[in-house]
Coordinates of C-alpha atoms and ligand atoms in Angstrom, one line a residue:
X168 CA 0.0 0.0 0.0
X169 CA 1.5 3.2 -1.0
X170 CA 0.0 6.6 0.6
X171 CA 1.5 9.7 -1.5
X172 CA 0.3 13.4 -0.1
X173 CA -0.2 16.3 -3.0
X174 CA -1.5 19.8 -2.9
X175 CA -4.9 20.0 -3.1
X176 CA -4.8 22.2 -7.0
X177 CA -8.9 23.6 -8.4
X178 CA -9.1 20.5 -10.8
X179 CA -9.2 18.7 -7.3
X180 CA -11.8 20.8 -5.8
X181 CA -15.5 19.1 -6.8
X182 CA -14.0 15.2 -5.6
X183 CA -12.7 17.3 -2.4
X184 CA -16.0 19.0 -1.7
X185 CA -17.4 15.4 -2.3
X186 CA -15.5 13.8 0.0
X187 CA -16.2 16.1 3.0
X188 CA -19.4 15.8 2.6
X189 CA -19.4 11.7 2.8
X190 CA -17.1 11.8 5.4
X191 CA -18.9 14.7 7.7
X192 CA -22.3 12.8 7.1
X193 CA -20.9 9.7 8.9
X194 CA -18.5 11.3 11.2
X195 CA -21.1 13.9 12.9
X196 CA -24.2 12.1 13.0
X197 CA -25.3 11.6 16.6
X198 CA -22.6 14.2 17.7
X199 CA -24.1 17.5 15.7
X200 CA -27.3 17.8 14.6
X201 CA -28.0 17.6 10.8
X202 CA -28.9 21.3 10.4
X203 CA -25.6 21.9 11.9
X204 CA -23.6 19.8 9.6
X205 CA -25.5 21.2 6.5
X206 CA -24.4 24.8 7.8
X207 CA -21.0 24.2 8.7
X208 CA -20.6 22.4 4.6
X209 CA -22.0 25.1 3.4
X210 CA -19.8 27.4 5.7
X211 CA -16.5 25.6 5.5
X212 CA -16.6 23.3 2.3
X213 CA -18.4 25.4 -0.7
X214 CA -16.5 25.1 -4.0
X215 CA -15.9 28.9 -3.9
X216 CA -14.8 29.0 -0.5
X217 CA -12.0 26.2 -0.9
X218 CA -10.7 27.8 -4.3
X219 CA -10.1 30.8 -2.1
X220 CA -8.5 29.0 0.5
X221 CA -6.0 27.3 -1.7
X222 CA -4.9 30.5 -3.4
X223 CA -4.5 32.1 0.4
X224 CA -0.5 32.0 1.1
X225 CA -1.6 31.5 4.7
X226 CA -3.8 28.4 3.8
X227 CA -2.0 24.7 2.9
X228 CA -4.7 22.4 1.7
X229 CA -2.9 18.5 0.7
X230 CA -4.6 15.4 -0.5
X231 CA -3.8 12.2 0.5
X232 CA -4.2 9.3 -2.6
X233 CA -3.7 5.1 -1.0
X234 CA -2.6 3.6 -4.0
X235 CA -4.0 6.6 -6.1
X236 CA -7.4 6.7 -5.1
X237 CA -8.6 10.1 -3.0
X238 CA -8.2 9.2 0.8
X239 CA -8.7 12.1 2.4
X240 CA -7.6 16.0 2.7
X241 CA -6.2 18.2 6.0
X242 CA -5.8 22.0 6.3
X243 CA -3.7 24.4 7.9
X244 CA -3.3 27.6 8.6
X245 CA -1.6 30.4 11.1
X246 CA -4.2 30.9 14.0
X247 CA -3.5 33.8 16.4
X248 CA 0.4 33.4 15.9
X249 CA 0.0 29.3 16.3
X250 CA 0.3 26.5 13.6
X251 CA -3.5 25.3 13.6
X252 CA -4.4 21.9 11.7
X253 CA -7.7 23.1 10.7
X254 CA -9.3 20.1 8.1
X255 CA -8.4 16.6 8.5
X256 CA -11.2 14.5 6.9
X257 CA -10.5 10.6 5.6
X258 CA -12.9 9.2 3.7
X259 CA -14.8 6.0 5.9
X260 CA -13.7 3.7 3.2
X261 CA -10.4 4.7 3.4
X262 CA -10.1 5.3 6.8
X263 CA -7.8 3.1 9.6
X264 CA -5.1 2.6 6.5
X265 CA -2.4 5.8 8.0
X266 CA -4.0 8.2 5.4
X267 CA -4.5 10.5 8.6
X268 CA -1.2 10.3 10.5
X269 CA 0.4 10.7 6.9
X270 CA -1.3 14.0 6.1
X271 CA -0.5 14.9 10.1
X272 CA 3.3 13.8 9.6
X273 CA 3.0 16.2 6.7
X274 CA 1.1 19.4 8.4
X275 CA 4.1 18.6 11.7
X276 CA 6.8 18.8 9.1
X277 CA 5.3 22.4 7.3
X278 CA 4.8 23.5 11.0
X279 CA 8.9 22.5 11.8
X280 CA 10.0 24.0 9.2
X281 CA 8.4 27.2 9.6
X282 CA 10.0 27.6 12.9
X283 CA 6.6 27.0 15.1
X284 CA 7.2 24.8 18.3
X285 CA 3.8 23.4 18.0
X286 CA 0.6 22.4 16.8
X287 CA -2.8 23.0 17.3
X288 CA -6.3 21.5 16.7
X289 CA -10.0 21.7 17.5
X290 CA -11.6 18.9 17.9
X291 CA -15.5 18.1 18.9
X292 CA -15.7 16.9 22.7
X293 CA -17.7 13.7 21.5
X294 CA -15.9 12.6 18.4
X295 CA -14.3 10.3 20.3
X296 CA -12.5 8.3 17.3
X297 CA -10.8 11.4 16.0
X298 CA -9.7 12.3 19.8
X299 CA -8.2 8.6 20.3
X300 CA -6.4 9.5 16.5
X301 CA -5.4 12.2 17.7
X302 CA -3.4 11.1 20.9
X303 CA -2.0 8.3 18.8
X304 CA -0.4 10.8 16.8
X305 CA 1.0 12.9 19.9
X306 CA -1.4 15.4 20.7
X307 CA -2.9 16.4 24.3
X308 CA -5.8 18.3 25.6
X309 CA -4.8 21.6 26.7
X310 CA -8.2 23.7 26.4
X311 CA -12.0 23.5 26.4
X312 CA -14.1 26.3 24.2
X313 CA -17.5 26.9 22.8
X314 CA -17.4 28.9 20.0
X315 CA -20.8 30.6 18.8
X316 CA -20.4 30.1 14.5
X317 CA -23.7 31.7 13.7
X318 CA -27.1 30.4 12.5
X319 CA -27.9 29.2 16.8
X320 CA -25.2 26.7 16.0
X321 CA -21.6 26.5 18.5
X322 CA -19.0 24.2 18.7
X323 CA -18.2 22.2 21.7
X324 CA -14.5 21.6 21.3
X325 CA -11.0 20.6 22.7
X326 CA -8.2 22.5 21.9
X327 CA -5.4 19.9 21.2
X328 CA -1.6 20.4 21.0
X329 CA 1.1 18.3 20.2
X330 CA 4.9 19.9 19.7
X331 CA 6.5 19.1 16.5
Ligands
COA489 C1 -9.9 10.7 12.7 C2 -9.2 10.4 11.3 C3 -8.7 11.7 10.7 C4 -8.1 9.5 11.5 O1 -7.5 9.2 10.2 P1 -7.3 7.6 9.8 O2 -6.5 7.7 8.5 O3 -8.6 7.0 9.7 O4 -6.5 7.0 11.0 P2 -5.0 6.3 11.0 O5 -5.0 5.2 10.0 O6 -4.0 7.4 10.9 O7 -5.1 5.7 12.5 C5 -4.8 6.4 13.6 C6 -5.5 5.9 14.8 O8 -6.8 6.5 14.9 C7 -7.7 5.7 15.7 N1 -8.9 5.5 14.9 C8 -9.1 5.9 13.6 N2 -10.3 5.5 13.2 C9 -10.9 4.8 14.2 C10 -12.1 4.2 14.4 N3 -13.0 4.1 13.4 N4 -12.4 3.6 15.6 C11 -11.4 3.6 16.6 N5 -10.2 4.2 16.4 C12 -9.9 4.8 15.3 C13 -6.9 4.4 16.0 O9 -6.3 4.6 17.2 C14 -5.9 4.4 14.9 O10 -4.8 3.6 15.1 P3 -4.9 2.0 15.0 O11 -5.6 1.7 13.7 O12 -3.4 1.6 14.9 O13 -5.6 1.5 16.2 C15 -10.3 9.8 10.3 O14 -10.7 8.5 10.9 C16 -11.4 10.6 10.0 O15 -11.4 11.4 9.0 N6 -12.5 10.5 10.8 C17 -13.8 11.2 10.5 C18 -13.7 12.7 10.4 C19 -13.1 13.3 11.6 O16 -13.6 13.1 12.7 N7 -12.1 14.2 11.5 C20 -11.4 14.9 12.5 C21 -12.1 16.2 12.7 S1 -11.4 17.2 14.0

């Protein structure tokens, strides 16, 4: 098995908006509410909205292919001086197969090499499977926050950190 991690380019966009979708739908049911998923695609994972985000300097947006099919995509971005994986969404097909700790290898190695200690994460209080990922791959709890996003809707998150 072969995992290769790209740059997610506008040709790529429709399979990536695609892929959230599939994967938000089963990751979030029973932990958001299905108006709240709807918003936050619409807020987060519009066509528009990602080909802006991948022409943003500030923004790195990779792809992961498992023997060159689409796996899965993650985000970064500078958050309030801190290196902040924003995105990382694996397919369920594809998922348990090291597609996510790749693309995380990846964001700790942009983070290093920019000079940033650290990294930084959000992640919902119940999604317990992407927590337990996420300690396997070094992180720890160092925050709770709700964050109003508009529309009645907040988020009910950890703040994670790992040093890279
Ligand atoms: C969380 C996620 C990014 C992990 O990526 P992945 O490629 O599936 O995970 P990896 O192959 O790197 O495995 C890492 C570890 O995560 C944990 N894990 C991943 N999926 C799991 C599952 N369905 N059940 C239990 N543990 C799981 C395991 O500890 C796993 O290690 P192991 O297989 O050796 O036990 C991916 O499962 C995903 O996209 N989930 C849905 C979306 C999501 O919640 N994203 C995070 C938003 S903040």
């Amino acid at each position: 098995m072969t995992i290769d991690i790209r740059p997610i380019e506008p040709e790529d966009i429709p399979a990536i908006v695609a892929l959230a979708k599939t994967t938000w739908l089963d990751a979030y049911a029973g932990i958001i509410s299905s108006g709240q998923i709807d918003y936050m695609l619409a807020q987060r994972y519009a066509r528009a909205g990602l080909e802006t985000d991948i022409e943003n300097p500030g923004k790195w947006l990779h792809q992961a292919f498992i023997d060159g099919m689409l796996a899965g995509f993650a985000a970064c971005e500078i958050c309030k001086g801190e290196f902040k994986l924003d995105k990382l969404y694996i397919h369920p097909a594809m998922q348990r197969k090291g597609a996510g700790a790749a693309l995380v290898d990846h964001a700790t190695a942009l983070a290093r090499g920019q000079g940033y200690p650290g990294m930084i994460l959000a992640v919902n209080k119940n999604n317990a499977r992407a927590i337990r990922a996420y300690m396997k791959y070094g992180f720890r709890v160092r925050d709770k926050v709700v964050t109003g996003i508009g529309g009645g809707f907040v988020m009910d998150d950890y703040i994670m950190e790992k040093p890279v």
